[in-house]
Amino acid sequence: QSALTQPASVSGSPGQSITVSCTGTYSDVGAYNYVSWYQQEPGKAPKLMIYDVSNRPSGISNRFSGSKSGNTASLTISGLQAEDEADYYCCSYTNSSTLVFGGGTKLTVL
Amino acid sequence: QVQLVESGGGLVKSGGSLRLSCAASGFTFSDHYMSWIRQAPGKGLEWVSYISSSSSYINYAESVKGRFTISRDNARNSLYLQMNSLRAEDTAVYYCASLLWSTYGFEYWGQGILVTVSS
């Protein structure tokens, strides 16, 4: 199972919106609504930001939103803040009953 | 509060074995699927394995299938990963994580434990 494809890096200025894409295939992202997104700050464990494509866990800011179209899922962060600077990973369930992560995207807040 | 605490990591020679443990508290462990996820130094996340709440369903990444065994003890609120035939490419921080009820999001994570395999 190949890793999902994410851009290596994205950047934006405070207050702007950015979108991170996550491209898979008809066997994973395209097949199920089990896409999740994680934020990882340096030296820390990842944190769940979005599950089931577009649901936010309790306590996660509504500046974070998720969507999916075909084989590509997206994470959008609006009203960008300095504290959003981190690595972001997507993850999808697959038709082999396994899970696969994306390669990760480094978000820089300019 | 929810806590997942990994232990058992360390330095091991190529071909050797290691058993990781994850002690859970603050939630109903026996109700949740659990998983191991790893991260090689400077690299991204890689899913390793998951186990259902009753141990009925287990699956592994191809990279560890046949070498690693996941298990759990609901009476002890503990998750395990037996790692055999270790290779240099297994060097990573290993995280245990609980899955959200009835879906595949990793809700809670441990702090991670480093496994280093030397050649």
PDB file of C-alpha atoms in Angstrom:
ATOM      1  CA  GLN A   1       0.000   0.000   0.000  1.00  0.00           C
ATOM      2  CA  SER A   2       1.642   3.238  -1.111  1.00  0.00           C
ATOM      3  CA  ALA A   3       1.554   6.308   1.083  1.00  0.00           C
ATOM      4  CA  LEU A   4      -1.026   8.952   0.303  1.00  0.00           C
ATOM      5  CA  THR A   5       0.382  11.960  -1.548  1.00  0.00           C
ATOM      6  CA  GLN A   6       0.640  15.295   0.257  1.00  0.00           C
ATOM      7  CA  PRO A   7       2.600  18.426  -0.705  1.00  0.00           C
ATOM      8  CA  ALA A   8       5.865  18.597   1.199  1.00  0.00           C
ATOM      9  CA  SER A   9       5.188  22.139   2.355  1.00  0.00           C
ATOM     10  CA  VAL A  10       2.631  24.918   2.345  1.00  0.00           C
ATOM     11  CA  SER A  11       2.805  28.410   3.756  1.00  0.00           C
ATOM     12  CA  GLY A  12       0.545  31.316   4.518  1.00  0.00           C
ATOM     13  CA  SER A  13       0.402  34.602   6.385  1.00  0.00           C
ATOM     14  CA  PRO A  14      -1.525  35.126   9.596  1.00  0.00           C
ATOM     15  CA  GLY A  15      -5.220  35.519   8.921  1.00  0.00           C
ATOM     16  CA  GLN A  16      -5.083  33.793   5.546  1.00  0.00           C
ATOM     17  CA  SER A  17      -6.511  30.387   4.654  1.00  0.00           C
ATOM     18  CA  ILE A  18      -4.495  27.441   3.425  1.00  0.00           C
ATOM     19  CA  THR A  19      -5.457  24.055   2.078  1.00  0.00           C
ATOM     20  CA  VAL A  20      -3.473  20.826   2.322  1.00  0.00           C
ATOM     21  CA  SER A  21      -4.350  18.132  -0.190  1.00  0.00           C
ATOM     22  CA  CYS A  22      -4.134  14.367   0.299  1.00  0.00           C
ATOM     23  CA  THR A  23      -4.388  12.238  -2.823  1.00  0.00           C
ATOM     24  CA  GLY A  24      -5.007   8.524  -2.743  1.00  0.00           C
ATOM     25  CA  THR A  25      -6.769   6.032  -4.973  1.00  0.00           C
ATOM     26  CA  TYR A  26     -10.135   4.342  -5.436  1.00  0.00           C
ATOM     27  CA  SER A  27      -8.863   1.731  -2.949  1.00  0.00           C
ATOM     28  CA  ASP A  28      -8.476   4.105  -0.016  1.00  0.00           C
ATOM     29  CA  VAL A  29      -9.492   7.787  -0.002  1.00  0.00           C
ATOM     30  CA  GLY A  30     -11.981   7.288  -2.815  1.00  0.00           C
ATOM     31  CA  ALA A  31     -13.538   4.199  -1.297  1.00  0.00           C
ATOM     32  CA  TYR A  32     -14.344   5.229   2.269  1.00  0.00           C
ATOM     33  CA  ASN A  33     -15.196   8.272   4.325  1.00  0.00           C
ATOM     34  CA  TYR A  34     -12.551   7.248   6.864  1.00  0.00           C
ATOM     35  CA  VAL A  35     -10.061  10.042   6.242  1.00  0.00           C
ATOM     36  CA  SER A  36      -8.487  11.672   9.273  1.00  0.00           C
ATOM     37  CA  TRP A  37      -5.994  14.502   9.757  1.00  0.00           C
ATOM     38  CA  TYR A  38      -3.313  14.963  12.414  1.00  0.00           C
ATOM     39  CA  GLN A  39      -1.239  17.905  13.596  1.00  0.00           C
ATOM     40  CA  GLN A  40       2.238  17.179  14.911  1.00  0.00           C
ATOM     41  CA  GLU A  41       4.428  19.758  16.577  1.00  0.00           C
ATOM     42  CA  PRO A  42       8.174  19.078  16.868  1.00  0.00           C
ATOM     43  CA  GLY A  43       8.970  16.480  19.501  1.00  0.00           C
ATOM     44  CA  LYS A  44       5.319  15.804  20.300  1.00  0.00           C
ATOM     45  CA  ALA A  45       2.807  13.077  19.575  1.00  0.00           C
ATOM     46  CA  PRO A  46       0.336  13.718  16.756  1.00  0.00           C
ATOM     47  CA  LYS A  47      -3.056  15.212  17.575  1.00  0.00           C
ATOM     48  CA  LEU A  48      -6.323  14.314  15.867  1.00  0.00           C
ATOM     49  CA  MET A  49      -7.802  17.343  14.094  1.00  0.00           C
ATOM     50  CA  ILE A  50     -10.404  15.842  11.722  1.00  0.00           C
ATOM     51  CA  TYR A  51     -11.972  12.385  11.430  1.00  0.00           C
ATOM     52  CA  ASP A  52     -14.396  10.817   8.963  1.00  0.00           C
ATOM     53  CA  VAL A  53     -13.419  13.402   6.321  1.00  0.00           C
ATOM     54  CA  SER A  54     -15.008  16.428   7.963  1.00  0.00           C
ATOM     55  CA  ASN A  55     -15.779  15.860  11.648  1.00  0.00           C
ATOM     56  CA  ARG A  56     -13.929  17.760  14.355  1.00  0.00           C
ATOM     57  CA  PRO A  57     -13.250  16.163  17.745  1.00  0.00           C
ATOM     58  CA  SER A  58     -14.329  18.078  20.804  1.00  0.00           C
ATOM     59  CA  GLY A  59     -12.009  20.976  21.518  1.00  0.00           C
ATOM     60  CA  ILE A  60     -10.696  21.440  17.982  1.00  0.00           C
ATOM     61  CA  SER A  61     -11.169  24.939  16.601  1.00  0.00           C
ATOM     62  CA  ASN A  62     -13.727  25.419  13.826  1.00  0.00           C
ATOM     63  CA  ARG A  63     -10.931  27.108  11.850  1.00  0.00           C
ATOM     64  CA  PHE A  64     -10.023  23.545  10.847  1.00  0.00           C
ATOM     65  CA  SER A  65     -12.242  21.864   8.279  1.00  0.00           C
ATOM     66  CA  GLY A  66     -12.033  18.833   6.038  1.00  0.00           C
ATOM     67  CA  SER A  67     -13.547  17.736   2.757  1.00  0.00           C
ATOM     68  CA  LYS A  68     -13.196  15.112   0.060  1.00  0.00           C
ATOM     69  CA  SER A  69     -13.729  14.926  -3.675  1.00  0.00           C
ATOM     70  CA  GLY A  70     -13.082  11.662  -5.450  1.00  0.00           C
ATOM     71  CA  ASN A  71      -9.676  10.318  -4.472  1.00  0.00           C
ATOM     72  CA  THR A  72      -8.482  13.567  -2.888  1.00  0.00           C
ATOM     73  CA  ALA A  73      -9.151  14.785   0.631  1.00  0.00           C
ATOM     74  CA  SER A  74      -8.363  18.286   1.835  1.00  0.00           C
ATOM     75  CA  LEU A  75      -7.689  20.035   5.116  1.00  0.00           C
ATOM     76  CA  THR A  76      -8.383  23.755   5.224  1.00  0.00           C
ATOM     77  CA  ILE A  77      -7.179  26.048   7.977  1.00  0.00           C
ATOM     78  CA  SER A  78      -8.791  29.465   7.998  1.00  0.00           C
ATOM     79  CA  GLY A  79      -7.682  32.513   9.929  1.00  0.00           C
ATOM     80  CA  LEU A  80      -4.145  31.157  10.067  1.00  0.00           C
ATOM     81  CA  GLN A  81      -2.343  31.673  13.383  1.00  0.00           C
ATOM     82  CA  ALA A  82       1.307  31.329  14.343  1.00  0.00           C
ATOM     83  CA  GLU A  83       0.407  28.394  16.610  1.00  0.00           C
ATOM     84  CA  ASP A  84      -0.831  26.441  13.568  1.00  0.00           C
ATOM     85  CA  GLU A  85       2.751  25.992  12.354  1.00  0.00           C
ATOM     86  CA  ALA A  86       3.330  22.229  12.459  1.00  0.00           C
ATOM     87  CA  ASP A  87       3.420  19.102  10.335  1.00  0.00           C
ATOM     88  CA  TYR A  88       0.088  17.761   9.109  1.00  0.00           C
ATOM     89  CA  TYR A  89      -0.665  14.179   8.131  1.00  0.00           C
ATOM     90  CA  CYS A  90      -3.678  12.610   6.497  1.00  0.00           C
ATOM     91  CA  CYS A  91      -4.663   8.977   6.997  1.00  0.00           C
ATOM     92  CA  SER A  92      -7.171   6.725   5.254  1.00  0.00           C
ATOM     93  CA  TYR A  93      -8.680   3.292   5.723  1.00  0.00           C
ATOM     94  CA  THR A  94      -8.104   0.994   2.733  1.00  0.00           C
ATOM     95  CA  ASN A  95      -9.911  -1.860   1.018  1.00  0.00           C
ATOM     96  CA  SER A  96      -7.318  -4.237   2.484  1.00  0.00           C
ATOM     97  CA  SER A  97      -8.643  -3.312   5.947  1.00  0.00           C
ATOM     98  CA  THR A  98      -5.368  -1.536   6.645  1.00  0.00           C
ATOM     99  CA  LEU A  99      -4.593   2.130   7.235  1.00  0.00           C
ATOM    100  CA  VAL A 100      -2.230   4.345   5.294  1.00  0.00           C
ATOM    101  CA  PHE A 101      -0.768   7.767   6.106  1.00  0.00           C
ATOM    102  CA  GLY A 102       0.276  10.548   3.814  1.00  0.00           C
ATOM    103  CA  GLY A 103       3.891  11.646   3.683  1.00  0.00           C
ATOM    104  CA  GLY A 104       3.166  14.775   5.712  1.00  0.00           C
ATOM    105  CA  THR A 105       3.038  18.487   4.977  1.00  0.00           C
ATOM    106  CA  LYS A 106       5.048  21.134   6.790  1.00  0.00           C
ATOM    107  CA  LEU A 107       2.984  24.267   7.358  1.00  0.00           C
ATOM    108  CA  THR A 108       4.923  27.490   7.733  1.00  0.00           C
ATOM    109  CA  VAL A 109       3.178  30.614   9.011  1.00  0.00           C
ATOM    110  CA  LEU A 110       5.021  33.552   7.477  1.00  0.00           C
TER     111      LEU A 110
ATOM    112  CA  GLN B   1      -7.618  12.159  32.089  1.00  0.00           C
ATOM    113  CA  VAL B   2      -6.686   9.750  29.340  1.00  0.00           C
ATOM    114  CA  GLN B   3      -3.157   8.377  29.478  1.00  0.00           C
ATOM    115  CA  LEU B   4      -1.320   5.993  27.191  1.00  0.00           C
ATOM    116  CA  VAL B   5       2.178   5.155  28.381  1.00  0.00           C
ATOM    117  CA  GLU B   6       4.522   3.088  26.241  1.00  0.00           C
ATOM    118  CA  SER B   7       7.454   1.107  27.627  1.00  0.00           C
ATOM    119  CA  GLY B   8       9.896  -1.561  26.546  1.00  0.00           C
ATOM    120  CA  GLY B   9      11.833   0.319  23.920  1.00  0.00           C
ATOM    121  CA  GLY B  10      15.594   0.527  23.604  1.00  0.00           C
ATOM    122  CA  LEU B  11      18.582  -0.610  21.604  1.00  0.00           C
ATOM    123  CA  VAL B  12      18.575  -4.065  20.021  1.00  0.00           C
ATOM    124  CA  LYS B  13      20.746  -5.758  17.424  1.00  0.00           C
ATOM    125  CA  SER B  14      19.520  -6.619  13.979  1.00  0.00           C
ATOM    126  CA  GLY B  15      17.679  -9.947  14.070  1.00  0.00           C
ATOM    127  CA  GLY B  16      16.773  -9.499  17.713  1.00  0.00           C
ATOM    128  CA  SER B  17      13.433  -9.150  19.472  1.00  0.00           C
ATOM    129  CA  LEU B  18      11.708  -6.598  21.649  1.00  0.00           C
ATOM    130  CA  ARG B  19       8.292  -6.373  23.295  1.00  0.00           C
ATOM    131  CA  LEU B  20       6.579  -3.018  23.638  1.00  0.00           C
ATOM    132  CA  SER B  21       3.821  -2.394  26.171  1.00  0.00           C
ATOM    133  CA  CYS B  22       1.248   0.375  26.399  1.00  0.00           C
ATOM    134  CA  ALA B  23      -0.590   1.000  29.675  1.00  0.00           C
ATOM    135  CA  ALA B  24      -3.939   2.721  29.272  1.00  0.00           C
ATOM    136  CA  SER B  25      -5.977   4.670  31.793  1.00  0.00           C
ATOM    137  CA  GLY B  26      -8.747   7.250  31.926  1.00  0.00           C
ATOM    138  CA  PHE B  27     -11.064   5.584  29.418  1.00  0.00           C
ATOM    139  CA  THR B  28     -12.805   2.238  28.893  1.00  0.00           C
ATOM    140  CA  PHE B  29      -9.919   0.409  27.243  1.00  0.00           C
ATOM    141  CA  SER B  30     -11.949  -2.727  26.489  1.00  0.00           C
ATOM    142  CA  ASP B  31     -14.377  -0.748  24.293  1.00  0.00           C
ATOM    143  CA  HIS B  32     -11.786   0.567  21.862  1.00  0.00           C
ATOM    144  CA  TYR B  33      -9.748  -0.675  18.955  1.00  0.00           C
ATOM    145  CA  MET B  34      -6.055   0.016  19.589  1.00  0.00           C
ATOM    146  CA  SER B  35      -3.162   0.535  17.225  1.00  0.00           C
ATOM    147  CA  TRP B  36       0.581   0.951  16.916  1.00  0.00           C
ATOM    148  CA  ILE B  37       2.016   3.661  14.684  1.00  0.00           C
ATOM    149  CA  ARG B  38       5.693   4.415  14.160  1.00  0.00           C
ATOM    150  CA  GLN B  39       7.827   7.294  12.966  1.00  0.00           C
ATOM    151  CA  ALA B  40      11.381   6.821  11.779  1.00  0.00           C
ATOM    152  CA  PRO B  41      13.775   9.650  12.731  1.00  0.00           C
ATOM    153  CA  GLY B  42      12.979  12.706  10.623  1.00  0.00           C
ATOM    154  CA  LYS B  43      10.338  10.829   8.649  1.00  0.00           C
ATOM    155  CA  GLY B  44       6.555  10.626   8.484  1.00  0.00           C
ATOM    156  CA  LEU B  45       4.034   8.484  10.291  1.00  0.00           C
ATOM    157  CA  GLU B  46       3.590   4.825   9.361  1.00  0.00           C
ATOM    158  CA  TRP B  47       0.675   2.708  10.566  1.00  0.00           C
ATOM    159  CA  VAL B  48       1.920  -0.628  11.926  1.00  0.00           C
ATOM    160  CA  SER B  49      -1.028  -2.649  13.270  1.00  0.00           C
ATOM    161  CA  TYR B  50      -4.437  -2.539  14.917  1.00  0.00           C
ATOM    162  CA  ILE B  51      -6.443  -4.870  17.119  1.00  0.00           C
ATOM    163  CA  SER B  52     -10.165  -4.860  17.800  1.00  0.00           C
ATOM    164  CA  SER B  53     -11.620  -4.480  21.272  1.00  0.00           C
ATOM    165  CA  SER B  54     -12.080  -8.251  21.704  1.00  0.00           C
ATOM    166  CA  SER B  55      -8.918  -9.183  19.756  1.00  0.00           C
ATOM    167  CA  SER B  56     -11.105 -10.713  17.029  1.00  0.00           C
ATOM    168  CA  TYR B  57      -9.798  -8.478  14.262  1.00  0.00           C
ATOM    169  CA  ILE B  58      -6.106  -7.850  13.757  1.00  0.00           C
ATOM    170  CA  ASN B  59      -4.235  -6.456  10.812  1.00  0.00           C
ATOM    171  CA  TYR B  60      -0.672  -5.441   9.990  1.00  0.00           C
ATOM    172  CA  ALA B  61       1.219  -3.313   7.538  1.00  0.00           C
ATOM    173  CA  GLU B  62       3.003  -5.389   4.904  1.00  0.00           C
ATOM    174  CA  SER B  63       6.346  -4.118   6.188  1.00  0.00           C
ATOM    175  CA  VAL B  64       5.899  -5.926   9.530  1.00  0.00           C
ATOM    176  CA  LYS B  65       3.596  -8.834   8.668  1.00  0.00           C
ATOM    177  CA  GLY B  66       5.021 -12.136   9.879  1.00  0.00           C
ATOM    178  CA  ARG B  67       7.513 -10.430  12.191  1.00  0.00           C
ATOM    179  CA  PHE B  68       5.360  -8.371  14.575  1.00  0.00           C
ATOM    180  CA  THR B  69       2.443  -9.555  16.729  1.00  0.00           C
ATOM    181  CA  ILE B  70      -0.071  -7.248  18.365  1.00  0.00           C
ATOM    182  CA  SER B  71      -2.045  -8.340  21.412  1.00  0.00           C
ATOM    183  CA  ARG B  72      -3.989  -6.890  24.317  1.00  0.00           C
ATOM    184  CA  ASP B  73      -5.054  -7.738  27.846  1.00  0.00           C
ATOM    185  CA  ASN B  74      -8.296  -5.966  28.670  1.00  0.00           C
ATOM    186  CA  ALA B  75      -8.097  -7.034  32.313  1.00  0.00           C
ATOM    187  CA  ARG B  76      -4.783  -5.198  32.594  1.00  0.00           C
ATOM    188  CA  ASN B  77      -5.751  -2.290  30.296  1.00  0.00           C
ATOM    189  CA  SER B  78      -2.656  -3.028  28.283  1.00  0.00           C
ATOM    190  CA  LEU B  79      -1.620  -3.257  24.639  1.00  0.00           C
ATOM    191  CA  TYR B  80       1.469  -5.082  23.404  1.00  0.00           C
ATOM    192  CA  LEU B  81       3.648  -5.354  20.311  1.00  0.00           C
ATOM    193  CA  GLN B  82       6.002  -8.312  20.035  1.00  0.00           C
ATOM    194  CA  MET B  83       8.674  -7.439  17.489  1.00  0.00           C
ATOM    195  CA  ASN B  84      10.855 -10.246  16.109  1.00  0.00           C
ATOM    196  CA  SER B  85      13.511 -10.400  13.385  1.00  0.00           C
ATOM    197  CA  LEU B  86      14.133  -6.694  13.803  1.00  0.00           C
ATOM    198  CA  ARG B  87      15.809  -4.764  11.004  1.00  0.00           C
ATOM    199  CA  ALA B  88      17.568  -1.409  10.865  1.00  0.00           C
ATOM    200  CA  GLU B  89      14.551   0.022   9.057  1.00  0.00           C
ATOM    201  CA  ASP B  90      12.385  -0.738  12.105  1.00  0.00           C
ATOM    202  CA  THR B  91      14.236   2.006  13.984  1.00  0.00           C
ATOM    203  CA  ALA B  92      11.563   4.506  14.967  1.00  0.00           C
ATOM    204  CA  VAL B  93       9.526   6.083  17.707  1.00  0.00           C
ATOM    205  CA  TYR B  94       6.585   3.758  18.314  1.00  0.00           C
ATOM    206  CA  TYR B  95       3.278   5.261  19.419  1.00  0.00           C
ATOM    207  CA  CYS B  96       0.276   3.413  20.758  1.00  0.00           C
ATOM    208  CA  ALA B  97      -3.060   5.020  19.978  1.00  0.00           C
ATOM    209  CA  SER B  98      -6.715   4.383  20.646  1.00  0.00           C
ATOM    210  CA  LEU B  99      -9.236   4.554  17.841  1.00  0.00           C
ATOM    211  CA  LEU B 100     -12.450   6.497  18.013  1.00  0.00           C
ATOM    212  CA  TRP B 101     -15.539   4.385  18.630  1.00  0.00           C
ATOM    213  CA  SER B 102     -16.788   2.829  15.359  1.00  0.00           C
ATOM    214  CA  THR B 103     -14.396   4.672  13.085  1.00  0.00           C
ATOM    215  CA  TYR B 104     -10.718   4.844  12.184  1.00  0.00           C
ATOM    216  CA  GLY B 105      -9.468   8.075  13.666  1.00  0.00           C
ATOM    217  CA  PHE B 106      -6.653   7.830  16.216  1.00  0.00           C
ATOM    218  CA  GLU B 107      -8.140   9.716  19.136  1.00  0.00           C
ATOM    219  CA  TYR B 108      -5.559   9.407  21.906  1.00  0.00           C
ATOM    220  CA  TRP B 109      -1.821   8.903  21.550  1.00  0.00           C
ATOM    221  CA  GLY B 110       0.962   7.919  23.893  1.00  0.00           C
ATOM    222  CA  GLN B 111       4.146   9.951  24.129  1.00  0.00           C
ATOM    223  CA  GLY B 112       6.040   7.407  22.058  1.00  0.00           C
ATOM    224  CA  ILE B 113       8.964   5.092  22.767  1.00  0.00           C
ATOM    225  CA  LEU B 114      12.186   4.861  20.764  1.00  0.00           C
ATOM    226  CA  VAL B 115      13.304   1.566  19.302  1.00  0.00           C
ATOM    227  CA  THR B 116      16.774   1.529  17.778  1.00  0.00           C
ATOM    228  CA  VAL B 117      17.954  -1.462  15.778  1.00  0.00           C
ATOM    229  CA  SER B 118      21.691  -1.570  15.215  1.00  0.00           C
ATOM    230  CA  SER B 119      23.343  -3.489  12.430  1.00  0.00           C
TER     231      SER B 119
END
